[in-house]
Structure formats: C-alpha cells, structure tokens
Short mmCIF file of C-alpha atoms in Angstrom, two decimals:
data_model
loop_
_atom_site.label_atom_id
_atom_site.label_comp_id
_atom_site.label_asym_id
_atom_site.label_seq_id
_atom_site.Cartn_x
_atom_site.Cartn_y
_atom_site.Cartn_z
CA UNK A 1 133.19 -4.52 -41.81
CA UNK A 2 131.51 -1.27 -41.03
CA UNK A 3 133.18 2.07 -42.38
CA UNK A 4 134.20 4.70 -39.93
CA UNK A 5 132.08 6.99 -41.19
CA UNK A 6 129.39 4.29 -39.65
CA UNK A 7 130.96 3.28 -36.16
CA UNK A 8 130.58 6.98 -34.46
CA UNK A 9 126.85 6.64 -34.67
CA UNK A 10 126.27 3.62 -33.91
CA UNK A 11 128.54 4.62 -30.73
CA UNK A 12 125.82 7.43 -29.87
CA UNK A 13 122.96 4.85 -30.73
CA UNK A 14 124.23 1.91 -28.23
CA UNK A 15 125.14 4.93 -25.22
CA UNK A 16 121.40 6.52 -26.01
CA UNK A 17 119.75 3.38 -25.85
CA UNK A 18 121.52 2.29 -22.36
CA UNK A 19 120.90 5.62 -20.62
CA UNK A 20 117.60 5.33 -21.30
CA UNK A 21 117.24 1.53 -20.14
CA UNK A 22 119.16 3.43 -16.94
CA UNK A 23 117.01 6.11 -15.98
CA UNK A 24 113.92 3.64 -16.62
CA UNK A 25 115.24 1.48 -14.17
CA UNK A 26 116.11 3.83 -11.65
CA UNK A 27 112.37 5.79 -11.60
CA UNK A 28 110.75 3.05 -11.40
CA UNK A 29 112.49 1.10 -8.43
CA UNK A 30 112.62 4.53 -6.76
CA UNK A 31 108.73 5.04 -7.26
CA UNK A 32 108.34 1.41 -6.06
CA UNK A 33 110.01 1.87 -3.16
CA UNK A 34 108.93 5.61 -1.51
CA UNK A 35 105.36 4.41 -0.13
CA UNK A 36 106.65 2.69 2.35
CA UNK A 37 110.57 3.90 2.90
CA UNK A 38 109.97 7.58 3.12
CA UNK A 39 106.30 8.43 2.73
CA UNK A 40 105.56 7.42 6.17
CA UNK A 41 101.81 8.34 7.57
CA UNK A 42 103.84 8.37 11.02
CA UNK A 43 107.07 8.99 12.55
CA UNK A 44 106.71 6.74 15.64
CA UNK A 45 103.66 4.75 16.30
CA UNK A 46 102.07 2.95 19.63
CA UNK A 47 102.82 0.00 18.34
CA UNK A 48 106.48 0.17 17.66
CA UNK A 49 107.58 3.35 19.34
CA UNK A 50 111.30 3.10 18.32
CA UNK A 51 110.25 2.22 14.45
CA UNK A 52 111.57 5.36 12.92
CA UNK A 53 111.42 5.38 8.97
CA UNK A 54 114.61 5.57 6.79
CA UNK A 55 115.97 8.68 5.18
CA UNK A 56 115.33 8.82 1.38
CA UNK A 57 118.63 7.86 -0.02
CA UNK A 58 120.81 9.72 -2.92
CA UNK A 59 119.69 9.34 -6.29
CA UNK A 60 121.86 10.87 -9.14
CA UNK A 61 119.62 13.85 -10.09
CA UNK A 62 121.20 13.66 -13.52
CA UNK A 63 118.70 10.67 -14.11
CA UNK A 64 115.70 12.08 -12.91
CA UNK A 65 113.34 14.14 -14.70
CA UNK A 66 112.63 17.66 -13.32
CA UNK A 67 109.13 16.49 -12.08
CA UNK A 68 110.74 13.86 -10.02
CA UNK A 69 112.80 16.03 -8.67
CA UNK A 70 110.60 18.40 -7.39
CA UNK A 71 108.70 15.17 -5.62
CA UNK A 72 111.84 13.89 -4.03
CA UNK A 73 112.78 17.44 -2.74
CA UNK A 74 108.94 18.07 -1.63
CA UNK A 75 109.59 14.30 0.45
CA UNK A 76 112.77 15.70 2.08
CA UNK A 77 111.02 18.48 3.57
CA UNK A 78 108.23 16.36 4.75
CA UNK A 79 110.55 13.87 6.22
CA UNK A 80 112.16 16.65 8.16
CA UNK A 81 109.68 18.15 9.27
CA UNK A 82 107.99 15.17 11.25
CA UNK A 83 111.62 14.22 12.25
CA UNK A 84 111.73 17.40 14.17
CA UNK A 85 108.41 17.40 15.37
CA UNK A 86 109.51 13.52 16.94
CA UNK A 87 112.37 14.69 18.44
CA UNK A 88 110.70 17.64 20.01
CA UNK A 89 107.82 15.47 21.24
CA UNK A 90 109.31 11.98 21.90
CA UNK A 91 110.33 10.14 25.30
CA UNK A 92 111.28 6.76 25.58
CA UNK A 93 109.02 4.50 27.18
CA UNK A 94 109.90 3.67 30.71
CA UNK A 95 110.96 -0.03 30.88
CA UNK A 96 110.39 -1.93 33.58
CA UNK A 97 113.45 -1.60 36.42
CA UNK A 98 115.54 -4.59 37.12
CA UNK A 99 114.32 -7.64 40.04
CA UNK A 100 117.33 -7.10 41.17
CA UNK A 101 118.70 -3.63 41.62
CA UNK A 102 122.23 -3.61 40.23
CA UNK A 103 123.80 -0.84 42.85
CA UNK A 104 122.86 -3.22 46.33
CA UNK A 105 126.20 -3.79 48.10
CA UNK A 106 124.64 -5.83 50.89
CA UNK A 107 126.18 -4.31 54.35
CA UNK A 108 126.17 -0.62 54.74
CA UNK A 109 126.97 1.35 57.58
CA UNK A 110 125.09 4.59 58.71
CA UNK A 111 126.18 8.02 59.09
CA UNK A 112 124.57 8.58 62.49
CA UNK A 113 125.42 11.93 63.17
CA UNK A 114 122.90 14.13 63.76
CA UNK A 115 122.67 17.00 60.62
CA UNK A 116 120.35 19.62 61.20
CA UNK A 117 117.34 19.39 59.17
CA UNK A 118 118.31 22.03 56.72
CA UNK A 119 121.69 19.91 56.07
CA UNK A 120 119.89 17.11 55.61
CA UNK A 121 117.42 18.93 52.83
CA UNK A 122 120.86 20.52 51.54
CA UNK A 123 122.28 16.85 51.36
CA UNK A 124 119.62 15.40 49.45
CA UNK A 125 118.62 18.04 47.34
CA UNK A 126 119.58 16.76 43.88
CA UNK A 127 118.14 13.56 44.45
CA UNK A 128 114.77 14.06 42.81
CA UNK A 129 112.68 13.87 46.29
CA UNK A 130 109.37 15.41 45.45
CA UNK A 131 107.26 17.78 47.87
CA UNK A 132 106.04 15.11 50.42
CA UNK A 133 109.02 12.56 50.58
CA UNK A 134 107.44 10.97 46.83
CA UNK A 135 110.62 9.42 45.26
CA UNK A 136 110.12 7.22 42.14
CA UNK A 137 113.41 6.21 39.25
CA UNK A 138 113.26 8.16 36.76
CA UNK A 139 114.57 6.03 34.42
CA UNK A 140 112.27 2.85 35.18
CA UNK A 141 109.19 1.99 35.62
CA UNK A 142 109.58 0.51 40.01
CA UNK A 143 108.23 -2.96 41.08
CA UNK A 144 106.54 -1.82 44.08
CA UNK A 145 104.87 1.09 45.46
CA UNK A 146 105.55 1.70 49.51
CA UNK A 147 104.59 3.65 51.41
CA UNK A 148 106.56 3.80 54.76
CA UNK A 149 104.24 4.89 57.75
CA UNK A 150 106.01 6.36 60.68
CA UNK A 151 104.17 7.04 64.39
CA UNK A 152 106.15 9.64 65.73
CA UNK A 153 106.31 11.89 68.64
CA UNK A 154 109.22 13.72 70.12
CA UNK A 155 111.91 11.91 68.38
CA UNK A 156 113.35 15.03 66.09
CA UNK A 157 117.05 13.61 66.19
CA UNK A 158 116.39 9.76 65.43
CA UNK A 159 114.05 11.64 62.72
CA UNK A 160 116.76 13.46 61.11
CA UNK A 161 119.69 10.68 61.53
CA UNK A 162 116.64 8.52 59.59
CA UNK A 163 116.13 10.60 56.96
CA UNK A 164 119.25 11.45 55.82
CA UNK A 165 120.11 7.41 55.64
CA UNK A 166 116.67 6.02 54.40
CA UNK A 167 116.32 8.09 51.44
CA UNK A 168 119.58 6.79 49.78
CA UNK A 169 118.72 3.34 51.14
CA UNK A 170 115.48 3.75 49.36
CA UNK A 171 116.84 5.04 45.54
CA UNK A 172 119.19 2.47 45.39
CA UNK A 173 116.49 -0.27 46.11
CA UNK A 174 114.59 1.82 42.85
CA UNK A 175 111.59 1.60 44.28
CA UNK A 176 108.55 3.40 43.96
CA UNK A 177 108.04 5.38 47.42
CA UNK A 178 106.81 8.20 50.16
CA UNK A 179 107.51 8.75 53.40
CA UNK A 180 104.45 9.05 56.13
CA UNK A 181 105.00 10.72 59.91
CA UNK A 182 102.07 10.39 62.05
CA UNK A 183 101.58 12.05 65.24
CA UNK A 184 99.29 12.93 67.45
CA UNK A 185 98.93 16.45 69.19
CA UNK A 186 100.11 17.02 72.75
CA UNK A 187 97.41 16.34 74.49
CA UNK A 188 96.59 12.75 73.57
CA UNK A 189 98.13 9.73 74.58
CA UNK A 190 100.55 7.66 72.49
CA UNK A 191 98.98 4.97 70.21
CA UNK A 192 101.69 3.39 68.00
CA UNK A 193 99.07 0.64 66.38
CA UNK A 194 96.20 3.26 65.69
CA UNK A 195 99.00 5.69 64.51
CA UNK A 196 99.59 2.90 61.83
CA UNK A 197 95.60 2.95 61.17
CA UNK A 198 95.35 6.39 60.29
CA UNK A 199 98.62 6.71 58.21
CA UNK A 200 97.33 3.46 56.07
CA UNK A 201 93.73 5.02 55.77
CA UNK A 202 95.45 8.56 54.52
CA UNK A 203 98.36 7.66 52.52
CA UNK A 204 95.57 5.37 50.50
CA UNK A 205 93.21 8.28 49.65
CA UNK A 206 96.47 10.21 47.44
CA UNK A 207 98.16 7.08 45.53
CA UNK A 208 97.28 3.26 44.71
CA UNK A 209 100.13 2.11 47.33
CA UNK A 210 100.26 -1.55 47.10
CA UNK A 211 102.97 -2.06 50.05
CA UNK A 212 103.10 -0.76 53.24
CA UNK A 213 106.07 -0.81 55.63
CA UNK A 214 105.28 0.12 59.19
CA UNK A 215 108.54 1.44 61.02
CA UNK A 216 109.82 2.69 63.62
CA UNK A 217 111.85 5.85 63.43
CA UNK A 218 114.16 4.57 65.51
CA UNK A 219 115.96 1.49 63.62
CA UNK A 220 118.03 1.74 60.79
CA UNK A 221 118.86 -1.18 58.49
CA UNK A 222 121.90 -2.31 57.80
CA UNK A 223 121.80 -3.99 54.55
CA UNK A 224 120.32 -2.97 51.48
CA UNK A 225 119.62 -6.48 50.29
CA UNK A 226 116.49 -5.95 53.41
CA UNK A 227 114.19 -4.76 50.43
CA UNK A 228 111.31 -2.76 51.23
CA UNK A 229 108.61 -4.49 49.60
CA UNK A 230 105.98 -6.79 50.56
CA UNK A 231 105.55 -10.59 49.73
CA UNK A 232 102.77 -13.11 49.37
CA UNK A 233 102.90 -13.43 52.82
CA UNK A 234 103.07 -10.67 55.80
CA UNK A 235 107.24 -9.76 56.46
CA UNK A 236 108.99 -8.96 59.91
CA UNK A 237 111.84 -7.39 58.86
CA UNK A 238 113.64 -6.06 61.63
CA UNK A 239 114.64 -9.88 62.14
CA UNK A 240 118.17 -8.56 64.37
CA UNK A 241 118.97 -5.89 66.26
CA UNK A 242 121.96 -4.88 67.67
CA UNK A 243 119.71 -4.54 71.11
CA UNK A 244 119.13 -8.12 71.30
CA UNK A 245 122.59 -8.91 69.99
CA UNK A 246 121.24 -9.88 66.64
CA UNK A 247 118.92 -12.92 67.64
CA UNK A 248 115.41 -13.06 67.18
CA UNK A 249 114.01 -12.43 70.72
CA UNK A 250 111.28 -14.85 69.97
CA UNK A 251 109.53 -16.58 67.00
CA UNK A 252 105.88 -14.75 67.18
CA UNK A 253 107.83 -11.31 67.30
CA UNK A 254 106.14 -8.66 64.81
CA UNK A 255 107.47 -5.35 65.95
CA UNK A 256 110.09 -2.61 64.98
CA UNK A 257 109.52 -2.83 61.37
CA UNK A 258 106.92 -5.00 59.31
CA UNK A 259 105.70 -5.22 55.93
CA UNK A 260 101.95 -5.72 54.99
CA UNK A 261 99.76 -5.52 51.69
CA UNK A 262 96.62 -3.34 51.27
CA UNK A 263 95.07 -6.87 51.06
CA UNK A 264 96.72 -8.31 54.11
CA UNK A 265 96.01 -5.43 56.12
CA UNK A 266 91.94 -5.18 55.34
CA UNK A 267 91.80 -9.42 56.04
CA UNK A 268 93.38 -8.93 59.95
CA UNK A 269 91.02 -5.45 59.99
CA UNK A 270 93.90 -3.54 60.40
CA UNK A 271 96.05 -3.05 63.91
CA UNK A 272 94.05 -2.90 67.04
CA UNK A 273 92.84 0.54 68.26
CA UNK A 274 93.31 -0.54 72.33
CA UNK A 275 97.14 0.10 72.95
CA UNK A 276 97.41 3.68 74.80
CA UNK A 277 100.87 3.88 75.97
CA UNK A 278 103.61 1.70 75.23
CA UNK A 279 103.92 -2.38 74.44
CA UNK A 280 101.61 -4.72 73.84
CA UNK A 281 100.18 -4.30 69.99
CA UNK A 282 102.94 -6.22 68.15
CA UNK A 283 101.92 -9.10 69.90
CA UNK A 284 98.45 -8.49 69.12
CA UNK A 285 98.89 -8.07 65.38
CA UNK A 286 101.38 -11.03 65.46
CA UNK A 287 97.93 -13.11 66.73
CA UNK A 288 95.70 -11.35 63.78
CA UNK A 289 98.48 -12.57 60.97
CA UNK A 290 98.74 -16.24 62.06
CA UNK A 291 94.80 -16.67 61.96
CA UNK A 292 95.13 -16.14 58.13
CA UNK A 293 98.63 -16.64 56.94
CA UNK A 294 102.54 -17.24 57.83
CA UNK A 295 105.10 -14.98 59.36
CA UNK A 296 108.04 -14.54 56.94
CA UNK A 297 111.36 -12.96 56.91
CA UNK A 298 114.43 -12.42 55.76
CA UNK A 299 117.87 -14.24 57.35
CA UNK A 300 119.60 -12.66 60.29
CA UNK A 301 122.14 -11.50 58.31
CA UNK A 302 120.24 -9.31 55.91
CA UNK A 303 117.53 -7.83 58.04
CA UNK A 304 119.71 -6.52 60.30
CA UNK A 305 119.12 -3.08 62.25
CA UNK A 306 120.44 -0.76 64.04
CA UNK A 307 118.28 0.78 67.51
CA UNK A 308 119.12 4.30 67.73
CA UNK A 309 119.14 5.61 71.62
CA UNK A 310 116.12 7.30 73.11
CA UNK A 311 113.92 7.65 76.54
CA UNK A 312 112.04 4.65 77.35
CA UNK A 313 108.64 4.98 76.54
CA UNK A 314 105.61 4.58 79.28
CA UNK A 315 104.29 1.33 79.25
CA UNK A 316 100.83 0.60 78.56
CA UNK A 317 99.49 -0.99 82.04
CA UNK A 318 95.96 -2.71 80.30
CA UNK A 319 98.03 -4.02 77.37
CA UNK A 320 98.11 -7.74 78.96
CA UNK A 321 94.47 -7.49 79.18
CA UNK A 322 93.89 -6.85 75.41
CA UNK A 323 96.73 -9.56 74.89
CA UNK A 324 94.81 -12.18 76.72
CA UNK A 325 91.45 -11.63 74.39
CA UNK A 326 93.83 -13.17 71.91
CA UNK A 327 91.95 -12.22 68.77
CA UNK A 328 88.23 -12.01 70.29
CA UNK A 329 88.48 -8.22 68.86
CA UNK A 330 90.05 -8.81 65.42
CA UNK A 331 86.63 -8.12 63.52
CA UNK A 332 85.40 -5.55 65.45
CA UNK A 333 88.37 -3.02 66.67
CA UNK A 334 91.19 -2.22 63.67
CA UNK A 335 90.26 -0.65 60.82
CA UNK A 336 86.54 -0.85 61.01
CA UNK A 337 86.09 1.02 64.17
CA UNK A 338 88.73 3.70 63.20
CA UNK A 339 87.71 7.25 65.00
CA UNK A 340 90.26 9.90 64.51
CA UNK A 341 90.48 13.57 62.90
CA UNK A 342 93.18 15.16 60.89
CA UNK A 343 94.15 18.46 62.39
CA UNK A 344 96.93 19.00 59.10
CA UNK A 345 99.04 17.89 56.25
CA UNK A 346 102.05 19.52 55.61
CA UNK A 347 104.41 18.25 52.88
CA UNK A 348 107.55 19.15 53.73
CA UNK A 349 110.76 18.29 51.52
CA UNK A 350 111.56 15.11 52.91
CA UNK A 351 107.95 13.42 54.06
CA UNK A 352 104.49 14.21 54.14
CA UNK A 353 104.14 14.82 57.88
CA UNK A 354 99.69 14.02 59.37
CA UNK A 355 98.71 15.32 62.35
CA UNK A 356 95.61 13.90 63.76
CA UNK A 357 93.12 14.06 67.11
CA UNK A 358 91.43 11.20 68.59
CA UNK A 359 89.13 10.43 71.61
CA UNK A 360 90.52 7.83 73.42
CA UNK A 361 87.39 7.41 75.84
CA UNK A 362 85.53 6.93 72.45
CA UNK A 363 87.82 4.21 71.10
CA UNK A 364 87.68 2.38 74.54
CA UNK A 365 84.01 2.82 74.74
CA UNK A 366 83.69 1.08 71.15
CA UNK A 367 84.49 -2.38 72.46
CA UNK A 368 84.22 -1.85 76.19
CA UNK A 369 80.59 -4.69 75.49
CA UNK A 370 82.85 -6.75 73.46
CA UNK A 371 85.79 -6.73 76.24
CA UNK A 372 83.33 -7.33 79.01
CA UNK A 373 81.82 -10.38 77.67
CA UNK A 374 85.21 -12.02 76.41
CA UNK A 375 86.44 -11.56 80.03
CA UNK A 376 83.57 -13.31 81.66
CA UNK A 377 84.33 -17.07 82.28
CA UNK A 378 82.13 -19.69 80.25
#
C-alpha cells in the first residue's frame, strides 16, 4: 500500500496525463473538421443557393494552444466577413408561382363608377404597375406572359371603369402582364381587326409575350377563375354576356374577348386587314381558327362578362362581302400584308397607349386582284 507521501504525485501524474490525452483530442477533431465546416471557399453557391456554412462552434480556449487560437479567431473574422457580404448581396431565387393562384374567389362584382383618371392612378398606385401598364409578382416567377391588346377610340369612360377593375383582376391571377391601347388618329376609319394587327406586331418588338388576349374595352369579367392565358388551342372567352342574357349567341362566335398564341396567330396570318367600320371580322377570324384547330372555352358560368353602355358603332356595309370569301384571303391579307405607321408611344401609368396611321385605299388595293377573282363564278 502506497505511503502518502506517494499518492499526491501520482494524483498530479494521472490529471497531467489526461489533460493532455484531452487537448490532443480536441485539436485534432477540431483541425479535422474546419476545411469543410467553416473554411468555406463560398458563402452561397449556384448550385445550392440556400447552402449557407455553419458557424465555428465554442471550443474551451483553455485547451488550445495560443497558435490555434489566433487561427480560430483569424476564421471568425473571415466567416463574418463573407456573411455580411451575403446578406448585403443575396436575393432569393424567384420560385415558380402557384397553377392555381391561391387569392381567386370565383364571382366578383365591379365597381363601375366612373373615377377620373387621376383617381384611378391614385387608387392603384402602390400596386407595383410599372411605366406602360407592365405588372409582373414580385414574389414569383408568372406562368404566362400577356399581353392584352385594346382597339380603342372614343371610349375614355369604359377606359377608366376598365382600368381601375382589370388591374386587380390581373395581380390576383399573378400573371405576367401589360396593357396595349391602339387607336387610330381622327381622320381614319375604324378597323378593330387591323387594330389587333398592329398592337400584336408592336407589343412583340419590346418583350417575348407568349399570350395575347384581344379585348374589348368595353366588357368586364366577372369571375376571376376566367384566367387570362392562352391554351393549346385558340380561347373565346367572353363565352356570356349579360347582353345576350348569358347564352352563347351562337357556336362559331369569336368576338368580345379572345385568346391567341404568338404561334396561333402567325398559322391563321393574323386578323384580316378588310373590316373598315363596324362587324364582320370575328366571323372572319372564327373561319381562319377552324381551318387549323378547335374553338375552346371556358363554361358559362366562369367566362362571364359584363357589356358596359356605349353608342352603337357604324356598321361596316362590305363586311358580308369579305364574309362570303370565307377564307380565300387567309394567306394573303392578315399579318403579311400589314401597312400601317406609328405616329407615337406614350407610356402612361396604367398602359402603354400606340397611335398609328394607315391608308385604307392601300390596304383595299392589296387584295382588290385577289377579291375580284374569288367573286367571279367558276
């Protein structure tokens, strides 16, 4: 049996001998692990934006030599520093927004009152509207871009009244879009379906628009589930209106609102250039879509409108003529034959409004041949 003047240090020997054992242990797991837990060569990377690296953890600086020491303090500054430098720098990647958009109610009913135009700016002012009418969600990535072109000429209330409803309509639907007005000056003659030409051919050469909904200023949807995009095939979406007591006047109908990819558009060349004055080119572009694909729409009960009051318009007295060509014109009047000039473009808060010129004796002239030799009998 050991002495006591033995036991006290042996004591000191055994405590020596397992701080030592300790602080080897410690270094060396800590030097194992700081290549890849808090040496990083990047904060974020492309591949894994929201891989952030770990904070070095607490070691018990009793343990560690002063060397080591200096290193771990050194790797705390680093760390820091390109933690600030992240936070400073990094956004989150825009994710993709949902099929469905989670804020669609189904039927809505329109304020219809008619705001001045300044209210209407003043309404929708904190809503993100870019210079133009350009919307987009800012916190997704949209589904489709749309463009919504709008012939337009003397209608400043139904404008206003349609503003101040579609742009809310739009956001909630989160979809990437900008509104068009297209009108011509005073002096020419009203041409809904070449109106639709020149706002397709424009709103193409400032963004890769891969919908376009033609519409008429004058009907306002009444459900949001009515979706402004475009599907595989061509969409009439104004399917009923309160003015035909919400039946569909007739199955080849394509007028009031429709909904037509770049694509679709450039295989039917576009609308036809012919209708001056009132009536008649629905029909015709009904005739171009069923040559290469099926009319499709929504039910009754979503793509539901509303027809806001106005003048009636003049009709167009040749339209009938046009109408009975059928499509004898589709490859040679529409967007191949399109003659027009653009006098301005003003982007004003709320929509990007075109005005343009055309010759409507050139226009006529382009296919008069083409129209004489469909009319004579065989």
């Amino acid at each position: 049996m050991l002495n006591r003047g033995l036991r006290q240090p042996l004591f000191v020997l055994v405590l020596a001998l397992h701080l030592i054992v300790l602080s080897t242990y410690t270094i060396l797991r800590y030097q194992r692990s700081t290549p890849t837990e808090t040496y990083p060569d990047q904060v974020l990377t492309e591949a894994d934006p929201f891989a952030k690296p770990l904070s070095p953890g607490p070691l018990p600086a009793s343990l560690i030599e002063k060397s080591e020491r200096l290193l771990l303090n050194q790797n705390y500054k680093r760390f820091n520093k390109q933690q600030k430098s992240a936070d400073k720098n990094y956004t989150l990647p825009r994710v993709p927004c949902p099929l469905l958009p989670p804020k669609l109610v189904g039927r809505v009913t329109a304020d219809l009152f008619s705001y001045e135009m300044h209210e209407v700016e003043e309404h929708l002012a904190n809503s993100s509207i870019q210079l133009g009418g350009h919307w987009s969600p800012p916190h997704c990535t949209a589904h489709y871009r749309v463009a919504i072109i709008i012939p337009y000429r003397n209608r400043d209330m139904q404008l206003r009244i349609f503003l101040n409803f579609m742009h809310p309509f739009l956001q909630k639907q989160q979809i990437d879009y900008q509104i068009y007005l297209i009108e011509p000056t005073e002096k020419m003659k009203f041409n809904r379906a070449l109106l639709f030409n020149i706002g397709f051919r424009e709103a193409l050469k400032e963004y890769p628009w891969q919908c376009f909904i033609f519409h008429d200023v004058d009907l306002i949807p009444e459900d949001d589930r009515n979706i402004y995009s475009c599907p595989p095939e061509p969409r009439h979406m104004s399917v009923s209106v309160n003015t035909f007591n919400y039946q569909l006047p007739y199955r080849g109908i394509f007028g009031g609102v429709s909904a037509m990819t770049v694509k679709q558009m450039e295989a039917v060349n576009g609308f036809s250039n012919q209708y001056f004055g009132w009536g008649g080119e629905d029909d015709d572009m009904s005739a171009r879509v069923i040559t290469k694909y099926r009319i499709s729409r929504y039910p009754a009960s979503i793509g539901r409108y509303r027809m806001l009051r106005h003048r009636p318009d003049t009709p167009n007295s040749n339209r009938f003529t046009f109408l009975h060509l059928g499509t004898g014109l589709m490859n040679h009047d529409g967007l191949s034959n399109l003659q027009y000039d653009v006098v301005s473009i003003d982007k004003k808060k709320l929509l990007t409004h075109i005005l343009v010129n055309y010759n409507e004796t050139l226009i006529k002239a382009s296919v008069a041949d083409l129209v004489k030799k469909k009319k004579k009998p065989h």
